[in-house]
Coordinates of C-alpha atoms in Angstrom, one line a residue:
Chain A
X96 CA -13.9 68.3 49.5
X97 CA -16.1 65.9 51.4
X98 CA -14.6 64.5 54.6
X99 CA -14.9 60.8 55.5
X100 CA -17.6 59.8 57.8
X101 CA -17.3 57.6 60.9
X102 CA -18.6 54.7 58.8
X103 CA -15.6 55.1 56.5
X104 CA -13.2 54.8 59.5
X105 CA -14.4 51.3 60.1
X106 CA -13.8 50.2 56.5
X107 CA -10.6 48.1 56.1
X108 CA -7.8 49.3 53.9
X109 CA -8.3 46.7 51.2
X110 CA -12.0 47.7 50.7
X111 CA -11.0 51.4 50.5
X112 CA -8.4 50.6 47.9
X113 CA -11.0 48.8 45.8
X114 CA -13.4 51.7 46.2
X115 CA -10.6 54.1 45.0
X116 CA -9.9 51.8 42.1
X117 CA -13.5 52.1 41.1
X118 CA -13.3 55.9 41.0
X119 CA -14.2 56.9 44.6
X120 CA -11.6 59.6 45.4
X121 CA -13.0 60.0 48.9
X122 CA -11.5 56.6 49.7
X123 CA -8.1 58.0 49.2
X124 CA -8.7 60.7 51.7
X125 CA -9.7 58.1 54.3
X126 CA -6.5 56.2 53.7
X127 CA -4.4 59.3 53.9
X128 CA -6.0 60.4 57.1
X129 CA -5.6 56.9 58.5
X130 CA -1.9 56.5 57.8
X131 CA -0.3 60.0 57.3
X132 CA 0.4 60.6 61.0
X133 CA 2.2 57.3 61.4
X134 CA 4.3 58.0 58.3
X135 CA 5.2 61.4 59.6
X136 CA 6.2 60.0 63.0
X137 CA 8.4 57.4 61.3
X138 CA 10.0 60.1 59.2
X139 CA 10.6 62.3 62.2
X140 CA 12.2 59.4 64.1
X141 CA 14.6 59.0 61.2
X142 CA 15.8 62.6 61.4
X143 CA 13.7 64.0 58.7
X144 CA 12.5 67.4 59.8
X145 CA 11.7 70.0 57.2
X146 CA 10.5 67.8 54.4
X147 CA 8.2 65.5 56.3
X148 CA 5.1 66.8 54.6
X149 CA 6.6 66.4 51.2
X150 CA 7.9 62.9 52.0
X151 CA 4.6 61.7 53.2
X152 CA 2.9 63.1 50.1
X153 CA 5.4 61.4 47.8
X154 CA 4.8 58.2 49.7
X155 CA 1.1 58.3 49.0
X156 CA 1.5 59.5 45.4
X157 CA 3.8 56.6 44.7
X158 CA 1.6 54.1 46.5
X159 CA -1.5 55.1 44.7
X160 CA 0.3 55.3 41.4
X161 CA 1.6 51.8 41.8
X162 CA -1.5 50.3 43.5
X163 CA -1.6 47.5 41.0
X164 CA 1.7 46.1 42.3
X165 CA 0.3 46.1 45.9
X166 CA 0.1 42.5 47.1
X167 CA -3.0 41.8 49.1
X168 CA -1.2 39.4 51.4
X169 CA 0.5 42.3 53.2
X170 CA -1.1 45.3 54.9
X171 CA -1.4 48.6 53.1
X172 CA 0.2 50.3 56.1
X173 CA 3.3 48.0 55.9
X174 CA 3.5 48.8 52.2
X175 CA 3.4 52.5 52.8
X176 CA 6.2 52.3 55.4
X177 CA 8.2 50.3 52.9
X178 CA 7.8 52.9 50.2
X179 CA 8.5 55.7 52.7
X180 CA 11.7 54.1 53.9
X181 CA 12.9 53.6 50.4
X182 CA 12.3 57.3 49.6
X183 CA 14.1 58.3 52.8
X184 CA 17.1 56.1 51.8
X185 CA 17.1 57.6 48.3
X186 CA 17.0 61.1 49.7
X187 CA 19.7 60.4 52.2
X188 CA 21.9 59.0 49.4
X189 CA 21.2 62.0 47.2
X190 CA 22.0 64.4 50.1
X191 CA 25.2 62.5 50.8
X192 CA 26.2 62.9 47.2
X193 CA 25.4 66.5 47.2
X194 CA 27.3 67.2 50.3
X195 CA 30.0 64.6 49.7
X196 CA 29.2 63.6 53.2
X197 CA 29.1 60.2 54.9
X198 CA 25.9 58.7 56.2
X199 CA 23.8 60.8 58.5
X200 CA 25.9 60.8 61.6
X201 CA 24.7 60.2 65.0
X202 CA 25.5 63.8 65.9
X203 CA 23.2 65.0 63.1
X204 CA 20.4 62.9 64.3
X205 CA 20.8 64.0 67.8
X206 CA 20.8 67.7 66.8
X207 CA 17.7 67.2 64.8
X208 CA 16.0 65.7 67.7
X209 CA 17.3 68.5 69.9
X210 CA 15.5 70.9 67.7
X211 CA 12.3 69.1 68.4
X212 CA 12.9 69.0 72.1
X213 CA 11.1 72.2 72.6
X214 CA 7.9 70.4 71.6
X215 CA 8.5 67.8 74.3
X216 CA 7.4 68.7 77.7
X217 CA 8.9 65.9 79.7
X218 CA 12.6 65.5 80.2
X219 CA 12.3 61.8 80.1
X220 CA 10.7 61.9 76.7
X221 CA 13.5 64.1 75.4
X222 CA 16.1 61.7 76.8
X223 CA 14.4 58.7 75.1
X224 CA 14.3 60.5 71.8
X225 CA 17.9 61.3 72.1
X226 CA 18.8 57.7 73.0
X227 CA 16.8 56.4 70.0
X228 CA 18.6 58.9 67.8
X229 CA 21.9 57.3 68.8
X230 CA 20.9 53.9 67.6
X231 CA 22.2 52.5 64.3
X232 CA 19.9 53.3 61.4
X233 CA 18.7 49.6 61.3
X234 CA 18.1 49.5 65.1
X235 CA 16.3 52.9 65.0
X236 CA 14.0 51.6 62.2
X237 CA 13.1 48.5 64.0
X238 CA 12.7 50.1 67.4
X239 CA 10.5 52.9 66.0
X240 CA 8.3 50.6 64.0
X241 CA 7.9 48.2 66.9
X242 CA 7.5 50.7 69.8
X243 CA 5.9 53.6 68.1
X244 CA 3.7 51.8 65.5
X245 CA 3.2 48.4 67.2
X246 CA 4.3 46.5 64.2
X247 CA 4.8 42.7 64.3
X248 CA 8.3 41.4 63.6
X249 CA 6.9 40.0 60.3
X250 CA 5.7 43.4 59.1
X251 CA 8.9 45.0 60.2
X252 CA 10.9 42.4 58.3
X253 CA 8.8 43.2 55.2
X254 CA 9.4 47.0 55.5
X255 CA 13.2 46.4 56.0
X256 CA 13.5 43.6 53.5
X257 CA 14.8 41.4 56.2
X258 CA 13.7 38.4 58.2
X259 CA 11.5 38.1 61.3
X260 CA 14.4 36.7 63.3
X261 CA 16.7 39.5 62.3
X262 CA 14.0 42.1 63.2
X263 CA 13.6 40.5 66.6
X264 CA 17.3 40.5 67.3
X265 CA 17.6 44.1 66.2
X266 CA 14.7 45.1 68.4
X267 CA 16.0 43.5 71.6
X268 CA 19.5 44.9 70.9
X269 CA 18.0 48.4 70.4
X270 CA 15.9 48.1 73.5
X271 CA 19.0 47.2 75.5
X272 CA 21.0 50.0 74.1
X273 CA 18.4 52.6 74.7
X274 CA 17.9 51.6 78.3
X275 CA 21.6 51.5 78.9
X276 CA 21.9 55.0 77.4
X277 CA 19.1 56.2 79.7
X278 CA 20.8 54.7 82.7
X279 CA 24.2 56.4 82.0
Chain B
X93 CA -3.2 30.6 76.5
X94 CA -1.1 33.6 77.6
X95 CA -0.3 32.0 80.9
X96 CA 1.7 29.3 79.0
X97 CA 4.0 31.6 77.3
X98 CA 7.6 31.5 78.4
X99 CA 9.4 34.6 79.6
X100 CA 10.8 35.5 76.2
X101 CA 7.4 35.2 74.6
X102 CA 5.9 37.3 77.3
X103 CA 8.5 40.0 76.8
X104 CA 7.8 40.0 73.0
X105 CA 4.1 40.4 73.8
X106 CA 4.6 43.5 75.9
X107 CA 4.1 45.6 72.8
X108 CA 0.6 44.2 72.5
X109 CA -0.2 45.8 75.9
X110 CA 1.4 49.1 74.8
X111 CA -0.8 49.2 71.6
X112 CA -3.8 47.4 73.0
X113 CA -3.4 44.6 70.4
X114 CA -5.3 41.3 70.7
X115 CA -8.5 40.7 72.7
X116 CA -9.2 42.1 76.1
X117 CA -9.0 38.6 77.6
X118 CA -5.6 38.0 76.2
X119 CA -4.3 41.4 77.4
X120 CA -5.7 40.8 80.9
X121 CA -4.1 37.4 81.1
X122 CA -0.8 38.7 79.9
X123 CA -0.8 41.5 82.4
X124 CA -1.6 39.0 85.2
X125 CA 1.2 36.7 83.9
X126 CA 3.9 39.4 84.0
X127 CA 2.6 40.9 87.2
X128 CA 5.0 38.8 89.3
X129 CA 8.0 39.7 87.2
X130 CA 9.3 43.2 88.2
X131 CA 11.7 43.4 85.2
X132 CA 8.9 42.9 82.7
X133 CA 6.6 45.3 84.5
X134 CA 9.4 47.9 84.4
X135 CA 10.0 47.2 80.7
X136 CA 6.3 47.6 80.0
X137 CA 6.4 51.0 81.8
X138 CA 9.4 52.0 79.7
X139 CA 7.8 50.9 76.4
X140 CA 4.8 53.1 77.2
X141 CA 7.0 56.0 77.9
X142 CA 9.0 55.4 74.8
X143 CA 5.9 55.2 72.7
X144 CA 4.7 58.5 74.0
X145 CA 8.1 60.1 73.5
X146 CA 8.2 59.0 69.9
X147 CA 4.6 59.9 69.1
X148 CA 5.4 63.5 68.4
X149 CA 5.4 64.2 64.7
X150 CA 5.1 67.2 62.5
X151 CA 1.6 67.7 61.2
X152 CA 0.9 66.9 57.6
X153 CA -1.4 68.7 55.2
X154 CA -3.9 66.0 54.4
X155 CA -5.8 68.1 51.8
X156 CA -2.6 68.8 49.9
X157 CA -1.7 65.1 49.9
X158 CA -5.1 64.0 48.8
X159 CA -5.0 66.6 46.0
X160 CA -1.7 65.2 44.8
X161 CA -3.0 61.6 44.7
X162 CA -3.7 60.6 41.1
X163 CA -7.3 60.4 40.2
X164 CA -8.4 56.8 39.9
X165 CA -10.5 57.3 36.7
X166 CA -7.7 59.0 34.8
X167 CA -5.3 56.4 36.0
X168 CA -7.6 53.6 34.9
X169 CA -8.2 55.2 31.5
X170 CA -4.4 55.5 31.1
X171 CA -3.9 51.9 32.2
X172 CA -6.6 50.8 29.7
X173 CA -4.9 52.8 26.9
X174 CA -1.6 51.2 27.8
X175 CA -3.1 47.8 27.8
X176 CA -4.7 48.4 24.4
X177 CA -1.3 49.4 23.0
X178 CA 0.2 46.3 24.5
X179 CA -2.4 44.1 23.0
X180 CA -2.0 45.8 19.6
X181 CA 1.7 45.4 19.8
X182 CA 1.5 41.8 20.7
X183 CA -1.0 41.0 17.9
X184 CA 1.2 42.8 15.4
X185 CA 4.2 40.9 16.5
X186 CA 2.3 37.6 16.2
X187 CA 1.0 38.6 12.8
X188 CA 4.4 39.6 11.5
X189 CA 5.9 36.4 12.9
X190 CA 3.2 34.4 11.2
X191 CA 3.7 36.1 7.9
X192 CA 7.5 35.6 8.1
X193 CA 7.1 32.0 8.9
X194 CA 4.7 31.6 6.0
X195 CA 7.2 33.2 3.6
X196 CA 10.0 31.1 4.9
X197 CA 7.9 28.0 4.7
X198 CA 6.8 28.8 1.1
X199 CA 10.4 29.5 0.2
X200 CA 11.6 26.2 1.5
X201 CA 8.7 24.4 -0.1
X202 CA 9.6 25.9 -3.4
X203 CA 13.2 24.8 -3.1
X204 CA 12.5 21.2 -2.1
X205 CA 9.7 20.6 -4.5
X206 CA 11.6 18.6 -7.0
X207 CA 10.8 19.8 -10.5
X208 CA 9.0 22.9 -9.3
X209 CA 11.9 23.7 -7.1
X210 CA 14.3 23.4 -10.0
X211 CA 12.4 26.1 -11.9
X212 CA 12.4 28.5 -9.0
X213 CA 16.0 27.7 -8.2
X214 CA 17.1 28.6 -11.6
X215 CA 15.7 32.1 -11.2
X216 CA 16.9 32.7 -7.6
X217 CA 19.4 30.5 -5.9
X218 CA 21.3 29.2 -8.9
X219 CA 21.6 32.7 -10.2
X220 CA 23.7 33.6 -7.2
X221 CA 25.7 30.4 -6.7
X222 CA 26.6 27.3 -8.5
X223 CA 26.5 25.2 -5.3
X224 CA 24.2 22.2 -5.5
X225 CA 20.7 22.5 -4.0
X226 CA 20.2 21.0 -0.6
X227 CA 18.7 17.5 -0.3
X228 CA 15.0 17.4 -1.0
X229 CA 12.9 17.0 2.2
X230 CA 9.4 16.3 1.2
X231 CA 6.8 15.0 -1.1
X232 CA 6.7 18.2 -3.2
X233 CA 4.2 18.3 -5.9
X234 CA 2.6 15.0 -4.8
X235 CA 0.6 17.1 -2.3
X236 CA -1.3 18.9 -5.1
X237 CA -4.0 17.6 -7.4
X238 CA -4.1 18.3 -11.1
X239 CA -6.3 21.3 -10.9
X240 CA -4.1 22.9 -8.2
X241 CA -1.0 22.2 -10.2
X242 CA -2.5 23.8 -13.3
X243 CA -3.2 27.0 -11.3
X244 CA 0.3 26.9 -9.7
X245 CA 2.0 26.5 -13.1
X246 CA -0.1 29.3 -14.6
X247 CA 1.1 31.5 -11.8
X248 CA 4.7 30.5 -12.4
X249 CA 4.3 31.3 -16.1
X250 CA 3.3 34.8 -15.2
X251 CA 6.3 35.1 -12.9
X252 CA 8.4 34.4 -15.9
X253 CA 7.6 37.9 -17.2
X254 CA 8.9 39.7 -14.1
X255 CA 12.0 41.7 -14.9
X256 CA 13.8 40.9 -11.7
X257 CA 13.5 37.2 -12.3
X258 CA 14.2 37.2 -15.9
X259 CA 17.6 36.3 -17.3
X260 CA 16.2 33.5 -19.5
X261 CA 14.1 31.4 -17.2
X262 CA 11.8 30.2 -19.9
X263 CA 13.5 26.9 -20.4
X264 CA 13.6 26.1 -16.7
X265 CA 9.9 26.8 -16.3
X266 CA 9.2 24.9 -19.3
X267 CA 10.9 21.9 -17.8
X268 CA 9.0 22.4 -14.6
X269 CA 5.7 22.5 -16.5
X270 CA 6.6 19.3 -18.2
X271 CA 8.4 19.8 -21.4
X272 CA 7.4 23.2 -22.6
X273 CA 4.5 24.6 -24.6

């Protein structure tokens, strides 16, 4: 399968989507390579561990399958995060039903991050990940999208189905909580 | 421009420095602006650490994902087929609606057309009920010229022979035609 060239890397998402619509499958590869890592990071930050690959794949399959409903006034990346977050929520609900369990507890999230700690060389990084894992789900979403992905409050609000103001408040609360946890 | 931001705005823009967003000039100005605020400098350092800490993610199999993405040509063909069916269904609905309206219109016209209506009523409505016919609504046969009326009455004559409409409609139709043969 041909790999994208450097020239493809400079092409904006919307142009790649148009190319794909006109039958250029290679454009899909460029989009996947451009956004898959960020989606995997976001999934990992939400406690998804073993099914990250499958989750990211499902996100792209759904996105391309429903590309006609993609509104050009938002970014493709934001749209992907929105789809992925919904998929994660659906899976979390399904898992909860299966296990007759309550929402993914803070302890679960921490233990999942503990499992990744071996990959983290620095102690400070491990502590930050642990602190982020102890945030509420909403705060964790906002903090991750903002700090890890550099999203604007507007884009975060779109992913979460919330408002810019709420995203800003959640972010600053999350930042305060994480720093307090690290100072304990 | 960045120099005029208040402290809250500067704090919100720290993420721009973490992700190298905005122009070089804007970032330089922002760094200079927060340089005198130790808390913001510390927060910027923390955000950079946090980003690095959160940047670890499981690797994903790009080839597998790309292979799973639906092919655009097949998807477009499917979409075209779906659209064709939608158009066909819409046209069929409109056509059926039009035919239904025409039938209803013709039925009403037959009922309200004075003498002509009486002939039809005798073979349909009156056969079911003795209730009086509704008030006449229109001009009725005045809309037809002589030639059209002749054709219409000829057709009514032929209806006379149909088994389902034939108790003894001859007299009614004869009245409608204008006094019989």
